[in-house]
Tab-separated table of C-alpha atoms in Angstrom:
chain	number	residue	atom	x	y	z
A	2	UNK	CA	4.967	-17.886	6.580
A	3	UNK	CA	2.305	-16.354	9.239
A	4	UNK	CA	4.289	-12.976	9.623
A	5	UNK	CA	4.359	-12.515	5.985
A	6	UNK	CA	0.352	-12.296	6.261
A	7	UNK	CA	0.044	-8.633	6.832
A	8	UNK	CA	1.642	-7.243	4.015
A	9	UNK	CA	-0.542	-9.678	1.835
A	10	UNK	CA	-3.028	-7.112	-0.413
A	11	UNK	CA	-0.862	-4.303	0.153
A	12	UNK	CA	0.880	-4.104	-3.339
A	13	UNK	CA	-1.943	-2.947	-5.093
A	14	UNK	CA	-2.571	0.091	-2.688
A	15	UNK	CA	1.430	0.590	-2.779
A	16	UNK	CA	1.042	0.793	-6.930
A	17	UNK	CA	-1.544	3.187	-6.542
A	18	UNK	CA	-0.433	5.868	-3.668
A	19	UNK	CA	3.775	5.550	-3.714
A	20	UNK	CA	5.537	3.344	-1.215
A	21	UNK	CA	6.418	6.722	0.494
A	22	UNK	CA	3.050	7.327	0.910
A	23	UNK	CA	1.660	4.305	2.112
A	24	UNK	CA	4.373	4.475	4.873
A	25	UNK	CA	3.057	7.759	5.993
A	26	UNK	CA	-0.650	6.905	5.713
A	27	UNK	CA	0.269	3.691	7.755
A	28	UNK	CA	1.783	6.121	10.488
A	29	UNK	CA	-1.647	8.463	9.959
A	30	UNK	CA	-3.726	5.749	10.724
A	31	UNK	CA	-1.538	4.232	13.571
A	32	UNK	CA	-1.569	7.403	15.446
A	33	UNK	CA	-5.208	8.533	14.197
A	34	UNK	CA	-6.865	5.227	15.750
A	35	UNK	CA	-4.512	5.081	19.125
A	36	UNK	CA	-5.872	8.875	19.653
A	37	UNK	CA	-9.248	8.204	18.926
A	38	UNK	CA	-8.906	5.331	21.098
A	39	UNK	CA	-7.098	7.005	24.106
A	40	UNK	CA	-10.458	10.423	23.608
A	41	UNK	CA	-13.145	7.836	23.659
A	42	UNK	CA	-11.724	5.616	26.633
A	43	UNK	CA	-14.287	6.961	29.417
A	44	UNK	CA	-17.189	6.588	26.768
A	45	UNK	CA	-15.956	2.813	26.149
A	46	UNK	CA	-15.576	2.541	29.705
A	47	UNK	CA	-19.351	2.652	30.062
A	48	UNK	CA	-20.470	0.665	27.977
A	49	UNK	CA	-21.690	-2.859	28.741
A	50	UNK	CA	-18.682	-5.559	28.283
A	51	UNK	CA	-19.542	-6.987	24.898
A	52	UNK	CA	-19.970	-3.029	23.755
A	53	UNK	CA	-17.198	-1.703	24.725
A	54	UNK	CA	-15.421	-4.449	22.871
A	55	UNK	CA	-17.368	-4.280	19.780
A	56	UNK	CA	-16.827	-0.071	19.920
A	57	UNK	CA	-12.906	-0.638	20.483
A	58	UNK	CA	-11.866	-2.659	17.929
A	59	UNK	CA	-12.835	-0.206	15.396
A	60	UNK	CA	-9.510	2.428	16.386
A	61	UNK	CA	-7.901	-0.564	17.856
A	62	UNK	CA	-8.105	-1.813	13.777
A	63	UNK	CA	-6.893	1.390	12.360
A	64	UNK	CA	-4.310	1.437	14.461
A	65	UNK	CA	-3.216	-2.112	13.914
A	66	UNK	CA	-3.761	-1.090	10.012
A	67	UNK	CA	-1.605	1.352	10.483
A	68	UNK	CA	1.164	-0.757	11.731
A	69	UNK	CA	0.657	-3.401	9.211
A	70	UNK	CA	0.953	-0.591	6.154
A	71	UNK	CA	3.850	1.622	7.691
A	72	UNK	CA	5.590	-1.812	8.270
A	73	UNK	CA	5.670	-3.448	4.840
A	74	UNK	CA	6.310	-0.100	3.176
A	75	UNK	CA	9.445	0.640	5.871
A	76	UNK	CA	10.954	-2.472	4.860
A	77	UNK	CA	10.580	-2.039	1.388
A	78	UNK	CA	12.227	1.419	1.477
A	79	UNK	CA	15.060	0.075	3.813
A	80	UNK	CA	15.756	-2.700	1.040
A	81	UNK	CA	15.351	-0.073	-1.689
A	82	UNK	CA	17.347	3.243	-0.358
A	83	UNK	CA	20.734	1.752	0.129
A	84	UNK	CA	22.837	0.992	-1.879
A	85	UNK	CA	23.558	-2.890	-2.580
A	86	UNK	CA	27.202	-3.027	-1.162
A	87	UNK	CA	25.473	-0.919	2.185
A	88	UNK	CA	21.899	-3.013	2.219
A	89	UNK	CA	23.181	-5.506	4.396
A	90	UNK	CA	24.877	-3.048	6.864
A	91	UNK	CA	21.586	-0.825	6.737
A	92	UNK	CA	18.926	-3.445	8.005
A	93	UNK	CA	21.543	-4.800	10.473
A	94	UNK	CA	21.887	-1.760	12.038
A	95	UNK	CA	18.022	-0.803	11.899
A	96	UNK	CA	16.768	-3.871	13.489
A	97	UNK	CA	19.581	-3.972	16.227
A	98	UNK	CA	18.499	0.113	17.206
A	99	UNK	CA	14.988	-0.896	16.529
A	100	UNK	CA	14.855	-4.087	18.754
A	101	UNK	CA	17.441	-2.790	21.241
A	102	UNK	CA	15.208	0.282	21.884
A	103	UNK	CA	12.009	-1.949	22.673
A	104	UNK	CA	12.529	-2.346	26.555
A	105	UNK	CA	14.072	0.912	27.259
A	106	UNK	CA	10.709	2.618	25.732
A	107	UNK	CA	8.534	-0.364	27.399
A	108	UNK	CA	9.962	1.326	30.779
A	109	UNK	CA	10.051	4.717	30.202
A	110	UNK	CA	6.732	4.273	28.652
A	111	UNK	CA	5.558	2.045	31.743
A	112	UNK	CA	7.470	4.941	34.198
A	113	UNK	CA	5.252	7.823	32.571
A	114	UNK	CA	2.245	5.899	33.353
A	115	UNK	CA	3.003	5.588	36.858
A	116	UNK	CA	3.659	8.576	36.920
A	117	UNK	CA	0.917	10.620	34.689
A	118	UNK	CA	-1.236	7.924	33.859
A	119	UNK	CA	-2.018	5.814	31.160
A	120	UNK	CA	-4.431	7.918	29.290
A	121	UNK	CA	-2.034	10.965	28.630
A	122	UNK	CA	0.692	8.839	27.906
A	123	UNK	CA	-1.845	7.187	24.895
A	124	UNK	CA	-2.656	10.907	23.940
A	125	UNK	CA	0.867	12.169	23.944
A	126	UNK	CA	1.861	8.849	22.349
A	127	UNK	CA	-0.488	9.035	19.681
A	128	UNK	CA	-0.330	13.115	18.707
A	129	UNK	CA	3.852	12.376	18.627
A	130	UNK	CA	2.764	9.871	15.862
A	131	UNK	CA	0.530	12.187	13.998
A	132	UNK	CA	2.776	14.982	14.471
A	133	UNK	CA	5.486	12.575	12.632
A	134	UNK	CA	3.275	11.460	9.966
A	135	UNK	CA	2.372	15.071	8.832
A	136	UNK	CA	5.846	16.078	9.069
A	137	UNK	CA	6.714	13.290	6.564
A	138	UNK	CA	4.083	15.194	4.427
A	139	UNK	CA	6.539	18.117	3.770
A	140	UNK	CA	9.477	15.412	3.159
A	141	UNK	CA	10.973	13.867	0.083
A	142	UNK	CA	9.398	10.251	1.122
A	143	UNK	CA	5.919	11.611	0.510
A	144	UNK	CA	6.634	11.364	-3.134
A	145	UNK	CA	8.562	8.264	-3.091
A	146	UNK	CA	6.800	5.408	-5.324
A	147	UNK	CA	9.049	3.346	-6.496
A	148	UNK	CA	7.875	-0.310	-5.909
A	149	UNK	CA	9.500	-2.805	-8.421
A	150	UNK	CA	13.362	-3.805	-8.320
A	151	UNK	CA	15.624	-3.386	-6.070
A	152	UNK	CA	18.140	-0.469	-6.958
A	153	UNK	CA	20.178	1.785	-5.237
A	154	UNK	CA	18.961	5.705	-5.786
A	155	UNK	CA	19.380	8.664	-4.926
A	156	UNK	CA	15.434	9.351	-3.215
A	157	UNK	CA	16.203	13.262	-3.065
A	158	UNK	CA	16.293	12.693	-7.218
A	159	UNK	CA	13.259	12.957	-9.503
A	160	UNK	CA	14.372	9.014	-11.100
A	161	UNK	CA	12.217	7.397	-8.555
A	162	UNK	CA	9.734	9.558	-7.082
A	163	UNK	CA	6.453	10.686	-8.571
């Protein structure tokens, strides 16, 4: 019950802006508050303890936001794109890559730290993200809004999107 929290509330906003584009906003705002984030570190850095805290959590939210939106809209579309007889196939295979990728970026991620440091790991990180989201802008997904029933489509089509 307690992971099905986050994507409590987010309906409404779905109805309104396209499930496409909730999925890209989410990505917007994951990227948007890890960079802002990762540019004011130093400035955090200084402030006293319960500061620095208070000043964080504001791009520490957006990002987490961010995740929450591009999450529950990503499933949606992965039930929604295939079709039925495939469905099954299609979110086996994405959580197997997804999950099976997790500790080989954890590494490399950790490696590049070591290596560069954290900070431009967080920038590079975090503009790859933003880079993605407004490259998603130009794509068919941005107009994808279908949010009721379950159907296999064709997304490049016009029968879902708008």
């Amino acid at each position: 019950v307690g992971r099905e929290m986050p994507g409590v509330g987010h309906a409404p906003q779905q109805r309104r802006i396209g499930l496409g584009r909730t999925f890209v906003v989410g990505m917007a705002l994951l990227g948007g508050g890890f960079f802002a984030l990762a540019v004011a570190a130093s400035a955090i850095a200084a402030l006293p303890p319960f500061w620095s805290v208070a000043v964080a959590v504001v791009p520490a939210g957006l990002s987490i936001t961010g995740v929450s939106l591009s999450n529950v809209a990503f499933f949606t579309l992965r039930q929604q794109l295939p079709p039925e007889e495939m469905r099954g196939r299609v979110i086996a295979a994405s959580r197997t890559i997804a999950w099976s990728l997790l500790p080989i970026g954890a590494a490399a991620g950790g490696l590049l730290a070591e290596a560069v440091g954290v900070l431009p790991v967080y920038l590079g990180a975090s503009t790859a993200i933003l880079l993605v989201a407004a490259l998603l802008v130009l794509s068919p997904l941005w107009t994808y809004h279908h949010l009721r029933g379950i159907e296999p489509t064709d997304w490049l089509g016009s029968s879902n999107s708008g």
